[in-house]
Short mmCIF file of C-alpha atoms and ligand atoms in Angstrom, two decimals:
data_model
loop_
_atom_site.label_atom_id
_atom_site.label_comp_id
_atom_site.label_asym_id
_atom_site.label_seq_id
_atom_site.Cartn_x
_atom_site.Cartn_y
_atom_site.Cartn_z
CA MET G 25 -29.08 -73.81 41.20
CA SER G 26 -31.41 -71.13 39.88
CA LYS G 27 -35.18 -71.41 39.96
CA PRO G 28 -36.99 -72.90 36.95
CA VAL G 29 -39.00 -70.39 34.92
CA LEU G 30 -42.46 -71.25 33.61
CA PHE G 31 -44.38 -69.46 30.88
CA ALA G 32 -47.99 -70.30 30.08
CA ILE G 33 -48.92 -70.03 26.41
CA TYR G 34 -52.47 -68.68 26.16
CA ALA G 35 -52.63 -68.52 22.34
CA PRO G 36 -50.70 -71.65 21.31
CA ILE G 37 -52.40 -72.48 18.02
CA VAL G 38 -52.78 -70.82 14.66
CA GLY G 39 -55.83 -68.56 14.59
CA ASP G 40 -56.04 -68.11 18.38
CA THR G 41 -56.19 -64.37 19.09
CA THR G 42 -56.11 -64.55 22.92
CA SER G 43 -54.17 -61.59 24.27
CA PRO G 44 -51.64 -61.61 25.77
CA ALA G 45 -50.47 -64.70 23.87
CA PHE G 46 -48.28 -65.86 26.77
CA GLY G 47 -47.15 -64.83 30.24
CA GLN G 48 -45.00 -65.92 33.14
CA ALA G 49 -46.54 -68.26 35.71
CA ASP G 50 -45.24 -69.53 39.04
CA ALA G 51 -43.22 -72.70 38.41
CA ALA G 52 -43.62 -73.67 42.07
CA GLU G 53 -47.44 -73.69 41.85
CA PRO G 54 -49.70 -76.40 40.36
CA PHE G 55 -50.36 -75.64 36.70
CA VAL G 56 -51.93 -78.63 34.90
CA ASN G 57 -55.49 -79.74 35.64
CA VAL G 58 -55.84 -83.35 36.85
CA MET G 59 -58.32 -83.95 33.99
CA ASP G 60 -55.81 -82.80 31.36
CA LEU G 61 -55.30 -85.52 28.74
CA SER G 62 -51.53 -85.19 29.15
CA VAL G 63 -51.92 -86.39 32.73
CA THR G 64 -54.58 -89.02 32.15
CA ARG G 65 -53.39 -90.34 28.75
CA GLY G 66 -49.94 -88.93 27.97
CA ASP G 67 -51.70 -87.29 25.02
CA GLY G 68 -49.64 -84.37 23.78
CA ILE G 69 -46.34 -83.34 22.25
CA PHE G 70 -43.11 -81.78 23.45
CA GLU G 71 -39.65 -80.56 22.52
CA THR G 72 -36.49 -79.96 24.52
CA ALA G 73 -33.89 -77.54 23.19
CA SER G 74 -30.44 -76.74 24.58
CA VAL G 75 -29.75 -73.21 25.73
CA VAL G 76 -26.01 -72.49 25.67
CA ASP G 77 -24.77 -69.11 26.87
CA GLY G 78 -28.25 -67.74 26.26
CA HIS G 79 -28.57 -69.10 22.72
CA ILE G 80 -31.50 -71.44 22.04
CA GLN G 81 -30.04 -74.10 19.77
CA ALA G 82 -31.85 -75.19 16.60
CA LEU G 83 -35.05 -73.48 17.73
CA GLU G 84 -36.45 -73.38 14.21
CA GLN G 85 -35.85 -77.10 13.72
CA HIS G 86 -37.41 -77.92 17.11
CA LEU G 87 -40.47 -75.81 16.25
CA ALA G 88 -40.77 -77.47 12.83
CA ARG G 89 -40.68 -80.90 14.48
CA PHE G 90 -43.25 -79.72 17.07
CA VAL G 91 -45.60 -78.72 14.23
CA ARG G 92 -45.01 -82.09 12.49
CA SER G 93 -45.74 -83.97 15.74
CA ALA G 94 -48.97 -81.99 16.18
CA ALA G 95 -50.07 -82.97 12.66
CA LEU G 96 -49.31 -86.66 13.29
CA LEU G 97 -51.46 -86.54 16.45
CA ASP G 98 -54.29 -84.58 14.73
CA LEU G 99 -53.72 -81.72 17.18
CA PRO G 100 -54.37 -78.12 16.11
CA THR G 101 -51.36 -76.48 14.46
CA PRO G 102 -49.02 -74.74 16.93
CA ASP G 103 -48.40 -71.07 16.07
CA ALA G 104 -44.62 -71.26 15.70
CA ALA G 105 -44.18 -67.46 15.93
CA VAL G 106 -46.01 -67.29 19.28
CA TRP G 107 -44.05 -70.24 20.61
CA ALA G 108 -40.72 -68.76 19.50
CA GLU G 109 -41.50 -65.45 21.20
CA ALA G 110 -42.70 -67.14 24.40
CA ILE G 111 -39.67 -69.44 24.51
CA ARG G 112 -37.28 -66.50 24.08
CA ALA G 113 -39.09 -64.58 26.80
CA ALA G 114 -38.89 -67.59 29.16
CA VAL G 115 -35.14 -67.95 28.54
CA ALA G 116 -34.63 -64.21 29.12
CA ALA G 117 -36.54 -64.43 32.43
CA HIS G 118 -34.31 -67.26 33.71
CA GLU G 119 -31.06 -66.63 35.55
CA PRO G 120 -28.19 -66.94 33.02
CA ALA G 121 -26.04 -70.08 33.11
CA HIS G 122 -23.63 -71.76 30.67
CA GLU G 123 -25.91 -74.73 29.89
CA ARG G 124 -29.68 -74.72 30.34
CA PHE G 125 -32.62 -76.23 28.51
CA VAL G 126 -36.07 -75.14 27.49
CA LYS G 127 -38.84 -77.70 27.34
CA PHE G 128 -42.10 -76.86 25.62
CA ILE G 129 -45.29 -78.84 25.72
CA MET G 130 -48.72 -78.77 24.13
CA THR G 131 -51.36 -81.22 25.30
CA ARG G 132 -54.80 -82.13 23.95
CA GLY G 133 -56.15 -80.19 26.95
CA ILE G 134 -58.79 -81.02 29.51
CA GLU G 135 -60.95 -83.90 28.31
CA GLY G 136 -63.99 -82.71 26.37
CA THR G 137 -62.80 -79.12 25.87
CA GLY G 138 -60.68 -79.51 22.74
CA ILE G 139 -58.55 -76.60 23.97
CA PRO G 140 -54.83 -77.42 24.18
CA THR G 141 -52.89 -76.70 27.35
CA ALA G 142 -49.50 -75.22 26.57
CA TRP G 143 -46.42 -74.13 28.43
CA ALA G 144 -42.65 -73.73 28.26
CA TYR G 145 -40.15 -73.92 31.07
CA VAL G 146 -36.46 -73.25 31.41
CA ASP G 147 -34.09 -74.87 33.87
CA ASP G 148 -30.38 -75.49 34.40
CA ALA G 149 -28.98 -78.50 32.53
CA GLU G 150 -27.41 -81.45 34.31
CA ASP G 151 -23.63 -81.74 34.15
CA PHE G 152 -22.93 -84.23 31.32
CA THR G 153 -19.12 -83.93 31.36
CA GLU G 154 -18.66 -87.59 32.34
CA GLU G 155 -20.96 -88.90 29.57
CA ARG G 156 -19.34 -86.62 26.97
CA THR G 157 -15.78 -87.61 27.87
CA ALA G 158 -15.66 -91.12 29.39
CA GLY G 159 -18.63 -92.18 27.26
CA ILE G 160 -21.55 -94.49 27.96
CA ALA G 161 -22.14 -98.23 27.84
CA VAL G 162 -25.25 -99.18 25.88
CA VAL G 163 -27.32 -102.28 25.27
CA THR G 164 -29.36 -103.04 22.18
CA LEU G 165 -33.03 -103.69 22.90
CA SER G 166 -35.75 -104.57 20.42
CA ARG G 167 -38.54 -102.07 19.90
CA GLY G 168 -40.72 -104.99 18.87
CA TYR G 169 -41.65 -103.95 15.38
CA ARG G 170 -40.21 -103.70 11.88
CA HIS G 171 -38.23 -100.72 10.58
CA ASP G 172 -41.04 -99.74 8.16
CA ILE G 173 -43.69 -99.22 10.86
CA ALA G 174 -44.18 -95.51 10.04
CA ALA G 175 -45.37 -96.48 6.56
CA THR G 176 -47.36 -99.60 7.51
CA SER G 177 -49.01 -98.30 10.73
CA PRO G 178 -48.83 -94.49 10.94
CA TRP G 179 -51.48 -94.48 13.69
CA LEU G 180 -48.82 -95.86 16.07
CA LEU G 181 -47.26 -92.36 15.89
CA GLN G 182 -43.68 -93.55 15.60
CA GLY G 183 -41.70 -90.51 14.54
CA ALA G 184 -43.84 -88.06 16.56
CA LYS G 185 -42.39 -86.63 19.77
CA THR G 186 -45.29 -87.43 22.08
CA LEU G 187 -45.58 -87.17 25.85
CA SER G 188 -45.94 -90.98 26.09
CA TYR G 189 -42.38 -91.66 27.21
CA ALA G 190 -43.03 -94.43 29.78
CA VAL G 191 -41.49 -96.99 27.39
CA HIS G 192 -38.51 -94.69 26.77
CA LYS G 193 -37.88 -94.64 30.56
CA SER G 194 -38.54 -98.37 30.93
CA VAL G 195 -35.82 -99.31 28.44
CA LEU G 196 -33.35 -97.20 30.45
CA ARG G 197 -34.20 -99.18 33.60
CA GLU G 198 -33.63 -102.40 31.61
CA ALA G 199 -30.25 -101.00 30.50
CA ASN G 200 -29.39 -100.27 34.14
CA ARG G 201 -30.35 -103.83 35.11
CA ARG G 202 -27.89 -105.02 32.45
CA GLY G 203 -25.12 -102.74 33.77
CA ALA G 204 -25.38 -100.13 31.00
CA GLN G 205 -26.45 -96.48 30.96
CA ASP G 206 -28.31 -96.18 27.68
CA VAL G 207 -30.01 -98.08 24.88
CA ILE G 208 -29.92 -98.47 21.12
CA LEU G 209 -33.35 -99.59 19.98
CA THR G 210 -33.51 -102.03 17.10
CA ALA G 211 -36.23 -103.20 14.71
CA THR G 212 -37.34 -106.84 14.59
CA ASP G 213 -35.97 -107.12 11.04
CA GLY G 214 -32.41 -106.32 12.08
CA TYR G 215 -32.09 -102.55 11.69
CA VAL G 216 -30.75 -99.94 14.09
CA LEU G 217 -33.32 -97.27 14.97
CA GLU G 218 -32.47 -94.69 17.67
CA GLY G 219 -31.87 -94.26 21.38
CA PRO G 220 -34.85 -93.65 23.70
CA THR G 221 -33.95 -89.93 23.79
CA SER G 222 -31.22 -89.68 21.15
CA SER G 223 -30.17 -90.37 17.57
CA VAL G 224 -27.52 -92.96 16.71
CA VAL G 225 -24.50 -91.90 14.64
CA LEU G 226 -21.84 -94.39 13.47
CA ARG G 227 -18.41 -93.99 11.92
CA ILE G 228 -17.28 -96.75 9.58
CA GLY G 229 -13.91 -95.75 8.14
CA ASP G 230 -14.40 -92.35 6.49
CA ARG G 231 -18.20 -92.70 6.38
CA ILE G 232 -20.62 -91.33 8.93
CA LEU G 233 -24.00 -93.06 9.01
CA THR G 234 -27.33 -92.54 10.73
CA PRO G 235 -30.62 -94.39 10.26
CA SER G 236 -32.89 -92.53 7.83
CA THR G 237 -35.94 -90.97 9.42
CA ASP G 238 -38.52 -92.86 7.36
CA GLN G 239 -38.09 -95.69 9.88
CA GLY G 240 -40.42 -94.38 12.58
CA ILE G 241 -37.69 -92.43 14.35
CA LEU G 242 -37.27 -88.76 15.14
CA ALA G 243 -35.36 -86.47 12.81
CA GLY G 244 -32.72 -85.37 15.33
CA THR G 245 -31.76 -81.70 15.42
CA THR G 246 -28.41 -82.60 17.03
CA GLN G 247 -27.76 -85.32 14.46
CA ALA G 248 -28.18 -82.72 11.69
CA SER G 249 -25.50 -80.55 13.34
CA VAL G 250 -23.28 -83.60 13.87
CA PHE G 251 -23.47 -84.27 10.11
CA GLU G 252 -22.43 -80.66 9.39
CA PHE G 253 -19.44 -81.07 11.72
CA PHE G 254 -18.27 -84.32 10.10
CA GLU G 255 -18.76 -82.94 6.59
CA SER G 256 -16.59 -79.96 7.53
CA GLU G 257 -13.99 -82.55 8.62
CA GLY G 258 -14.03 -84.01 5.09
CA LEU G 259 -16.01 -87.15 5.97
CA VAL G 260 -19.01 -88.38 3.97
CA ALA G 261 -22.22 -88.35 6.03
CA GLU G 262 -25.12 -90.53 4.88
CA TYR G 263 -28.68 -91.50 5.87
CA GLY G 264 -29.79 -95.06 5.21
CA LEU G 265 -30.66 -98.43 6.62
CA VAL G 266 -28.14 -99.37 9.31
CA THR G 267 -27.94 -103.02 10.26
CA VAL G 268 -27.20 -104.44 13.70
CA GLU G 269 -24.11 -106.08 12.12
CA GLN G 270 -22.84 -102.67 10.97
CA LEU G 271 -23.34 -101.33 14.48
CA ALA G 272 -21.26 -104.17 15.92
CA GLN G 273 -18.47 -103.47 13.41
CA ALA G 274 -18.50 -99.67 13.64
CA ASP G 275 -15.25 -97.83 14.35
CA ALA G 276 -17.12 -95.39 16.59
CA VAL G 277 -20.70 -94.81 17.75
CA TRP G 278 -22.30 -91.76 19.39
CA LEU G 279 -25.72 -91.15 20.88
CA VAL G 280 -26.51 -87.53 20.11
CA SER G 281 -29.28 -85.36 21.50
CA SER G 282 -30.14 -81.89 22.72
CA VAL G 283 -28.77 -81.01 26.17
CA ARG G 284 -26.40 -84.03 26.54
CA GLN G 285 -24.98 -83.36 23.03
CA ALA G 286 -22.66 -86.19 21.79
CA ALA G 287 -22.12 -89.10 24.15
CA PRO G 288 -19.53 -91.54 22.74
CA VAL G 289 -20.48 -95.20 23.17
CA ASN G 290 -17.72 -97.13 24.97
CA ALA G 291 -19.41 -100.56 24.99
CA ILE G 292 -22.29 -102.28 23.19
CA ASP G 293 -23.90 -105.31 24.85
CA GLY G 294 -20.81 -105.77 27.02
CA VAL G 295 -18.30 -105.55 24.14
CA ALA G 296 -15.88 -102.63 24.50
CA LEU G 297 -15.73 -100.04 21.73
CA PRO G 298 -12.84 -97.59 21.37
CA VAL G 299 -13.69 -93.94 22.05
CA ASP G 300 -11.97 -91.26 19.97
CA PHE G 301 -11.68 -88.71 22.77
CA GLU G 302 -10.00 -86.04 20.66
CA LEU G 303 -12.62 -86.20 17.88
CA THR G 304 -15.50 -86.40 20.37
CA ASN G 305 -14.14 -83.42 22.23
CA ARG G 306 -13.99 -81.35 19.04
CA LEU G 307 -17.47 -82.53 18.11
CA ASN G 308 -18.92 -81.45 21.46
CA THR G 309 -17.07 -78.13 21.32
CA ALA G 310 -18.63 -77.51 17.87
CA LEU G 311 -22.09 -78.58 19.09
CA LEU G 312 -21.95 -76.26 22.09
CA ALA G 313 -20.76 -73.38 19.90
CA ARG G 314 -23.72 -73.64 17.48
CA THR G 315 -25.18 -70.31 16.56
CA GLU G 316 -28.29 -71.39 14.66
C1 PLP T 15 -36.73 -90.67 20.55
C2 PLP T 15 -35.74 -89.58 20.31
N1 PLP T 15 -34.91 -89.65 19.25
C3 PLP T 15 -34.00 -88.69 18.99
C4 PLP T 15 -33.86 -87.59 19.83
C5 PLP T 15 -32.81 -86.54 19.54
O1 PLP T 15 -33.38 -85.37 19.07
P1 PLP T 15 -32.68 -83.95 19.24
O2 PLP T 15 -31.26 -84.10 18.78
O3 PLP T 15 -33.46 -83.05 18.37
O4 PLP T 15 -32.75 -83.60 20.69
C6 PLP T 15 -34.73 -87.46 20.93
C7 PLP T 15 -34.62 -86.29 21.81
O5 PLP T 15 -35.18 -86.23 22.87
C8 PLP T 15 -35.68 -88.48 21.18
O6 PLP T 15 -36.51 -88.40 22.23
#
C-alpha cells in the first residue's frame, strides 16, 4: 500500500486571494483543529471521486455537486478552479495505482472564525472485485420521512453531501445485523430513495429506472454514467418515482457509486434476485474506462 497524500487548500472559496492557493501537507500529522465545526458538529461538505489509471472520474460533476452542497448549507462558494487544480496536484503526488480515490472536504471552519477549513487527500481504493462480481445482499430500511422532503423541509439538507454521515454508517450496521451488506433507503410513503453511499438503478424489462433527484437524494455521478452505458445498449433510461413494489419486481438492481462502481444486488430483504453477471461485467468495464 502506498502512503496517502494530503493537500491543504488555503484559498478554497471564490474571492480568496491567499497565495499559494494550496500545498502538500503531511498526511501522518494532525491537521484539523479540535474546535473545527466538522469535528464538533459534522458541519461541512465532501466529495469522493474515483481515480482510475490516473484519471479523476467525473471531476466536473463532483465539483458542481460540491458547489451545490455548499449553497444548501449556506457555506461560502468553493472556487471550483482552485479545487480542480489542487485535486489534480494531489493525485499527481500520490504513487500511481490502478484504482485510487480522492476525497475532498470543506468545513465551516473553527467555531467563530467563519473561515472554512479545506483539504483533499488521495489513497488507494479497496478491492471491490467480490462486490462487483458476486454482488451484495441488501435490506430496505425506512429513512423516516416522505419522498418530497427536499421541497417541504429544505433546511433538513437532504440532497446535500454533508459530513454528517453517522446515520449512513448506522444503517449499514443494521444491515449487517440482518445478514446483509448494504441498504436501500425508502420513504415513508412507499418510494425508493437511494443507498447510504450509492444510487439505486433498476432494470424492468427494457427500461432502466432511477429515483429522480427531487426526492431529497444525491444526483449520482456514477448513475449518470450508468444511464449513458444502458442507453448505448439500446435500453430506455428514465428518472421518476420508483415504488417499493417496483423494486421487489425488478429484473435487476444495482447500487452504483464512485470507487465501488456498480454492485449488483443479489438479494433484497432475504429474497434472492438474479444477477446478470455478463451485463454487470460490461457495465463495470465501461465505468472503469470512463474518460470524462
Ligand atoms: C447518499 C449518497 N447517494 C448517492 C451516492 C453516489 O454518488 P456518486 O455516484 O457521485 O459517488 C453517494 C456517494 O457517496 C452518496 O453518499
